Amino acid sequence: MSMPYYVAPEQIMKDRADYARKGIARGRAMVALRYAGGIALVAENPSNTLRKVSEIYDRIAFAGVGKYNEFDQLRVAGVRAADLKGFQYSRDDVDARSLANSYAQMLGQTFTHEMKPMEVEILVAEVAHDDVSDQLFHILYDGTVVDERRFSVLGGDAEAITSRLNESWTEGLELDACLRAAVAALSGPDRQLVADDLEVALLDRAAARRCFRRLDDNVVEAYLATSPPSSE
Amino acid sequence: MSMPMFAAGDDPGASFPELLRRMGLQAVAPTSDASDLLTPHATTCIALRFADGVVMAGDRRATSGNLISHRSMEKLVQADAFSGVAIAGAAGPAMEMIKLFQLQLEHYEKVEGSSLSLEGKANQLSMMVRSNLPAAMQGLAVVPIFGGFDLRRNTGRLWTYDVTGGRYEEHEFVSTGSGSLHAGTVIKLGHRPQITRDEAINLACRALWEAADADSATGGPDALRGIYPVVATITAQGWQRIGDDDLAARYVTIASEMRSRT
């Protein structure tokens, strides 16, 4: 019997991380931004049926980029966990933080113990009743959780998109301005994304119970068409 | 919050009751006769079709034997945006079934990304009633009615059930609970195929009034405490509950009609 070659743990982890990062970078990006009335989730997604953004619970949304079957499995697990918790305790007891922790545990476990890490980055967003306590939990392929305050960028080309949003995002943006900023950041300087290339959903703070709402292409188009206010 | 994960071939899919069973959280049926425990019972609920959809209504009383145990129970609830469910029978299991049914419709919608058809919802409820059969055999029977607006066929539809989960679609009206005989007769006499929304609400109010008049387990309108039946319409615009002020005015009219006859 031949002895397996010794590979340093650092090298194993680095290889896995590279593998996951490559998989994620191949996919198209998505952004989630706080705006005056809640949280907007905007994904570049040419498909109208395979969703990247979806509802988890009354005030909680999920978004995933990377390998579809992997993040969709995570999405369904999240819906199940949230519905079970709400059934056993109360609807008020279901929160994004505990959900994000569970996701982080699971991704971390898979990253260190399985053959192949999950090639996904996910986001758990919760809209608060007031406009200062919204939560955006960005969870990476290795289980790292980042708690973001203003906006969150997932997927390939995240650094460039983040730097563009750093320029355009401000506190208390209205929905139309927020969507224009998101689309401009996703498009970059060399191309122009239109409503048909996008999947847009909101967590609407003012909704009575279920805050998650998808926006149709024609609604998105109308928001994007509004000419930006000429403040300069 | 633990993450329920399942192997690909062993996945409970979009079924919430099945998920509960896997997690060991489903309700356990009593093993001996529970009928003389005097648990609260919910009573009369009705539903009828009108030109644009359905009207559903339920009285507010729950009884334990000869005592009134609740005056303001809501046996008719919204199941989802385009359907409602009303339940008569043992109040504990009935409320649990309503909660589970609402959750199942929402759970399916979230997991699958689209709503069940109205027929699919009616079928789901049928399975829940059937799974309650062991408890029903011990005296904790639960008998719902289900109504909603079918967006695919563009019409209101109604279903009635029996304790074994039997599901029967009706074209005019359905009723359940102890006062259902009286309430059903009132609707049978007053119902026409193209009845308007306003007439249908009046007919539902009148039916519950007559049921309360003849059946001690059905509660009538309680002007003293401001408790009125739960009445709602479901149309292409969705579920809409009728306000208590509106119902109070309708009952004043009904009362004055009754007075003018004596």
CSV table of N, CA, C and O in Angstrom, one decimal, chain A residues 54-119:
chain,number,residue,atom,x,y,z
A,54,SER,N,-35.3,35.2,-3.2
A,54,SER,CA,-36.6,34.6,-2.9
A,54,SER,C,-37.0,34.9,-1.4
A,54,SER,O,-36.2,35.4,-0.7
A,55,GLU,N,-38.2,34.5,-1.1
A,55,GLU,CA,-38.8,34.8,0.2
A,55,GLU,C,-38.4,33.7,1.2
A,55,GLU,O,-38.6,32.5,0.8
A,56,ILE,N,-38.0,34.0,2.4
A,56,ILE,CA,-37.8,33.0,3.4
A,56,ILE,C,-39.0,33.1,4.4
A,56,ILE,O,-39.6,32.1,4.8
A,57,TYR,N,-39.2,34.3,4.9
A,57,TYR,CA,-40.2,34.5,5.9
A,57,TYR,C,-40.8,35.9,5.8
A,57,TYR,O,-40.5,36.7,4.9
A,58,ASP,N,-41.7,36.3,6.8
A,58,ASP,CA,-42.4,37.5,6.7
A,58,ASP,C,-41.5,38.7,6.4
A,58,ASP,O,-41.8,39.5,5.5
A,59,ARG,N,-40.4,38.9,7.1
A,59,ARG,CA,-39.5,40.0,6.9
A,59,ARG,C,-38.1,39.6,6.4
A,59,ARG,O,-37.2,40.5,6.4
A,60,ILE,N,-38.0,38.4,6.0
A,60,ILE,CA,-36.7,37.9,5.6
A,60,ILE,C,-36.6,37.4,4.2
A,60,ILE,O,-37.5,36.7,3.7
A,61,ALA,N,-35.6,37.8,3.5
A,61,ALA,CA,-35.4,37.3,2.1
A,61,ALA,C,-34.0,36.6,2.0
A,61,ALA,O,-33.1,36.8,2.8
A,62,PHE,N,-33.9,35.8,0.9
A,62,PHE,CA,-32.7,35.1,0.7
A,62,PHE,C,-32.2,35.4,-0.7
A,62,PHE,O,-33.0,35.6,-1.6
A,63,ALA,N,-30.9,35.5,-0.9
A,63,ALA,CA,-30.3,35.6,-2.2
A,63,ALA,C,-29.1,34.8,-2.3
A,63,ALA,O,-28.4,34.6,-1.3
A,64,GLY,N,-28.9,34.2,-3.5
A,64,GLY,CA,-27.7,33.3,-3.6
A,64,GLY,C,-27.1,33.5,-5.0
A,64,GLY,O,-27.8,33.8,-6.0
A,65,VAL,N,-25.8,33.4,-5.1
A,65,VAL,CA,-25.1,33.4,-6.4
A,65,VAL,C,-24.1,32.2,-6.4
A,65,VAL,O,-23.8,31.7,-5.3
A,66,GLY,N,-23.8,31.8,-7.6
A,66,GLY,CA,-22.9,30.7,-7.7
A,66,GLY,C,-23.6,29.5,-8.4
A,66,GLY,O,-24.3,29.7,-9.3
A,67,LYS,N,-23.4,28.4,-7.8
A,67,LYS,CA,-24.0,27.2,-8.4
A,67,LYS,C,-25.5,27.1,-7.9
A,67,LYS,O,-25.8,27.0,-6.7
A,68,TYR,N,-26.4,27.0,-8.9
A,68,TYR,CA,-27.8,27.2,-8.6
A,68,TYR,C,-28.3,26.0,-7.7
A,68,TYR,O,-29.0,26.3,-6.7
A,69,ASN,N,-28.0,24.8,-8.0
A,69,ASN,CA,-28.6,23.7,-7.2
A,69,ASN,C,-28.1,23.8,-5.8
A,69,ASN,O,-28.8,23.4,-4.9
A,70,GLU,N,-26.9,24.3,-5.6
A,70,GLU,CA,-26.4,24.4,-4.2
A,70,GLU,C,-27.1,25.5,-3.4
A,70,GLU,O,-27.5,25.3,-2.3
A,71,PHE,N,-27.2,26.7,-4.0
A,71,PHE,CA,-27.9,27.7,-3.2
A,71,PHE,C,-29.4,27.5,-3.1
A,71,PHE,O,-30.0,27.9,-2.1
A,72,ASP,N,-30.0,26.8,-4.1
A,72,ASP,CA,-31.4,26.5,-4.0
A,72,ASP,C,-31.7,25.5,-2.8
A,72,ASP,O,-32.7,25.7,-2.1
A,73,GLN,N,-30.7,24.6,-2.7
A,73,GLN,CA,-30.9,23.7,-1.6
A,73,GLN,C,-30.8,24.4,-0.2
A,73,GLN,O,-31.6,24.1,0.7
A,74,LEU,N,-29.9,25.4,-0.2
A,74,LEU,CA,-29.8,26.2,1.1
A,74,LEU,C,-31.1,27.0,1.3
A,74,LEU,O,-31.5,27.2,2.4
A,75,ARG,N,-31.6,27.6,0.2
A,75,ARG,CA,-32.8,28.4,0.3
A,75,ARG,C,-34.0,27.5,0.9
A,75,ARG,O,-34.6,28.0,1.8
A,76,VAL,N,-34.2,26.3,0.3
A,76,VAL,CA,-35.3,25.5,0.8
A,76,VAL,C,-35.0,25.1,2.3
A,76,VAL,O,-36.0,25.2,3.1
A,77,ALA,N,-33.8,24.8,2.7
A,77,ALA,CA,-33.5,24.5,4.1
A,77,ALA,C,-33.9,25.7,5.0
A,77,ALA,O,-34.4,25.5,6.1
A,78,GLY,N,-33.6,26.9,4.5
A,78,GLY,CA,-33.9,28.1,5.2
A,78,GLY,C,-35.4,28.3,5.4
A,78,GLY,O,-35.9,28.7,6.5
A,79,VAL,N,-36.2,28.1,4.3
A,79,VAL,CA,-37.6,28.2,4.4
A,79,VAL,C,-38.1,27.2,5.4
A,79,VAL,O,-39.0,27.5,6.3
A,80,ARG,N,-37.6,26.0,5.4
A,80,ARG,CA,-38.0,25.0,6.3
A,80,ARG,C,-37.7,25.3,7.8
A,80,ARG,O,-38.6,25.2,8.7
A,81,ALA,N,-36.5,25.8,8.0
A,81,ALA,CA,-36.1,26.1,9.3
A,81,ALA,C,-36.9,27.3,9.9
A,81,ALA,O,-37.4,27.2,11.0
A,82,ALA,N,-37.2,28.3,9.0
A,82,ALA,CA,-38.0,29.4,9.5
A,82,ALA,C,-39.4,29.0,9.8
A,82,ALA,O,-40.0,29.4,10.8
A,83,ASP,N,-40.0,28.3,8.9
A,83,ASP,CA,-41.4,27.9,9.1
A,83,ASP,C,-41.6,27.0,10.3
A,83,ASP,O,-42.5,27.1,11.1
A,84,LEU,N,-40.6,26.1,10.5
A,84,LEU,CA,-40.6,25.2,11.7
A,84,LEU,C,-40.5,26.0,13.0
A,84,LEU,O,-41.2,25.8,13.9
A,85,LYS,N,-39.6,27.0,13.0
A,85,LYS,CA,-39.4,27.8,14.2
A,85,LYS,C,-40.7,28.7,14.5
A,85,LYS,O,-41.1,28.7,15.6
A,86,GLY,N,-41.2,29.2,13.4
A,86,GLY,CA,-42.5,30.0,13.6
A,86,GLY,C,-43.6,29.2,14.0
A,86,GLY,O,-44.5,29.6,14.8
A,87,PHE,N,-43.7,27.9,13.6
A,87,PHE,CA,-44.7,27.0,14.0
A,87,PHE,C,-44.6,26.6,15.5
A,87,PHE,O,-45.5,26.6,16.3
A,88,GLN,N,-43.3,26.3,15.9
A,88,GLN,CA,-43.1,25.9,17.3
A,88,GLN,C,-43.2,27.0,18.3
A,88,GLN,O,-43.6,26.8,19.4
A,89,TYR,N,-42.7,28.2,17.9
A,89,TYR,CA,-42.7,29.3,18.8
A,89,TYR,C,-43.7,30.4,18.3
A,89,TYR,O,-44.9,30.1,18.4
A,90,SER,N,-43.2,31.5,17.8
A,90,SER,CA,-44.1,32.5,17.3
A,90,SER,C,-43.5,33.1,16.0
A,90,SER,O,-42.3,33.0,15.8
A,91,ARG,N,-44.3,33.7,15.2
A,91,ARG,CA,-43.8,34.3,14.0
A,91,ARG,C,-42.7,35.4,14.3
A,91,ARG,O,-41.8,35.6,13.6
A,92,ASP,N,-42.9,36.0,15.5
A,92,ASP,CA,-42.0,37.1,15.9
A,92,ASP,C,-40.6,36.5,16.3
A,92,ASP,O,-39.6,37.3,16.4
A,93,ASP,N,-40.5,35.2,16.6
A,93,ASP,CA,-39.3,34.6,17.0
A,93,ASP,C,-38.3,34.3,15.8
A,93,ASP,O,-37.2,33.8,16.1
A,94,VAL,N,-38.8,34.4,14.6
A,94,VAL,CA,-38.0,34.0,13.5
A,94,VAL,C,-37.1,35.2,13.1
A,94,VAL,O,-37.7,36.3,12.8
A,95,ASP,N,-35.8,35.1,13.2
A,95,ASP,CA,-35.0,36.3,12.9
A,95,ASP,C,-33.8,35.9,12.0
A,95,ASP,O,-33.4,34.7,11.9
A,96,ALA,N,-33.3,36.9,11.3
A,96,ALA,CA,-32.3,36.7,10.2
A,96,ALA,C,-31.0,36.3,10.9
A,96,ALA,O,-30.2,35.5,10.3
A,97,ARG,N,-30.7,36.8,12.1
A,97,ARG,CA,-29.4,36.5,12.7
A,97,ARG,C,-29.2,35.0,13.0
A,97,ARG,O,-28.1,34.4,12.6
A,98,SER,N,-30.2,34.4,13.5
A,98,SER,CA,-30.1,33.0,13.9
A,98,SER,C,-30.1,32.2,12.6
A,98,SER,O,-29.3,31.2,12.5
A,99,LEU,N,-30.8,32.6,11.6
A,99,LEU,CA,-30.8,31.9,10.3
A,99,LEU,C,-29.4,32.0,9.7
A,99,LEU,O,-28.9,31.0,9.2
A,100,ALA,N,-28.8,33.2,9.7
A,100,ALA,CA,-27.5,33.4,9.1
A,100,ALA,C,-26.5,32.5,9.8
A,100,ALA,O,-25.6,32.0,9.2
A,101,ASN,N,-26.6,32.4,11.2
A,101,ASN,CA,-25.7,31.6,11.9
A,101,ASN,C,-25.8,30.1,11.5
A,101,ASN,O,-24.7,29.4,11.4
A,102,SER,N,-27.0,29.7,11.3
A,102,SER,CA,-27.2,28.3,10.9
A,102,SER,C,-26.5,28.0,9.5
A,102,SER,O,-25.9,27.0,9.3
A,103,TYR,N,-26.8,29.0,8.6
A,103,TYR,CA,-26.2,28.9,7.3
A,103,TYR,C,-24.6,28.8,7.4
A,103,TYR,O,-24.0,28.0,6.7
A,104,ALA,N,-24.1,29.7,8.2
A,104,ALA,CA,-22.7,29.8,8.4
A,104,ALA,C,-22.1,28.5,8.9
A,104,ALA,O,-21.1,28.0,8.4
A,105,GLN,N,-22.8,27.9,9.9
A,105,GLN,CA,-22.4,26.6,10.5
A,105,GLN,C,-22.3,25.5,9.3
A,105,GLN,O,-21.3,24.8,9.2
A,106,MET,N,-23.4,25.5,8.5
A,106,MET,CA,-23.5,24.5,7.5
A,106,MET,C,-22.4,24.7,6.4
A,106,MET,O,-21.8,23.7,6.0
A,107,LEU,N,-22.2,25.9,6.0
A,107,LEU,CA,-21.2,26.2,5.0
A,107,LEU,C,-19.8,25.9,5.5
A,107,LEU,O,-19.0,25.3,4.8
A,108,GLY,N,-19.6,26.3,6.7
A,108,GLY,CA,-18.3,26.0,7.4
A,108,GLY,C,-18.0,24.6,7.5
A,108,GLY,O,-16.9,24.1,7.2
A,109,GLN,N,-19.0,23.8,7.9
A,109,GLN,CA,-18.9,22.4,8.0
A,109,GLN,C,-18.5,21.7,6.7
A,109,GLN,O,-17.6,20.9,6.6
A,110,THR,N,-19.3,22.1,5.7
A,110,THR,CA,-19.1,21.6,4.3
A,110,THR,C,-17.7,21.9,3.8
A,110,THR,O,-17.0,21.1,3.3
A,111,PHE,N,-17.2,23.2,4.1
A,111,PHE,CA,-15.9,23.6,3.6
A,111,PHE,C,-14.8,22.8,4.2
A,111,PHE,O,-13.9,22.4,3.5
A,112,THR,N,-14.9,22.5,5.5
A,112,THR,CA,-13.7,21.8,6.1
A,112,THR,C,-13.8,20.3,6.0
A,112,THR,O,-12.8,19.6,6.0
A,113,HIS,N,-15.0,19.8,5.9
A,113,HIS,CA,-15.1,18.3,6.0
A,113,HIS,C,-15.5,17.6,4.8
A,113,HIS,O,-15.3,16.4,4.7
A,114,GLU,N,-16.1,18.3,3.8
A,114,GLU,CA,-16.5,17.6,2.6
A,114,GLU,C,-15.4,17.6,1.5
A,114,GLU,O,-14.5,18.4,1.6
A,115,MET,N,-15.5,16.8,0.5
A,115,MET,CA,-14.6,16.7,-0.6
A,115,MET,C,-14.6,18.1,-1.3
A,115,MET,O,-13.6,18.6,-1.7
A,116,LYS,N,-15.8,18.6,-1.5
A,116,LYS,CA,-15.9,19.8,-2.4
A,116,LYS,C,-16.7,20.9,-1.6
A,116,LYS,O,-17.7,20.6,-1.0
A,117,PRO,N,-16.1,22.1,-1.5
A,117,PRO,CA,-16.8,23.2,-0.9
A,117,PRO,C,-18.0,23.6,-1.7
A,117,PRO,O,-18.1,23.3,-2.9
A,118,MET,N,-19.0,24.3,-1.1
A,118,MET,CA,-20.1,24.8,-1.9
A,118,MET,C,-19.7,26.0,-2.6
A,118,MET,O,-19.1,26.9,-2.1
A,119,GLU,N,-20.0,26.1,-3.9
A,119,GLU,CA,-19.6,27.2,-4.8
A,119,GLU,C,-20.7,28.3,-4.7
A,119,GLU,O,-21.3,28.6,-5.7
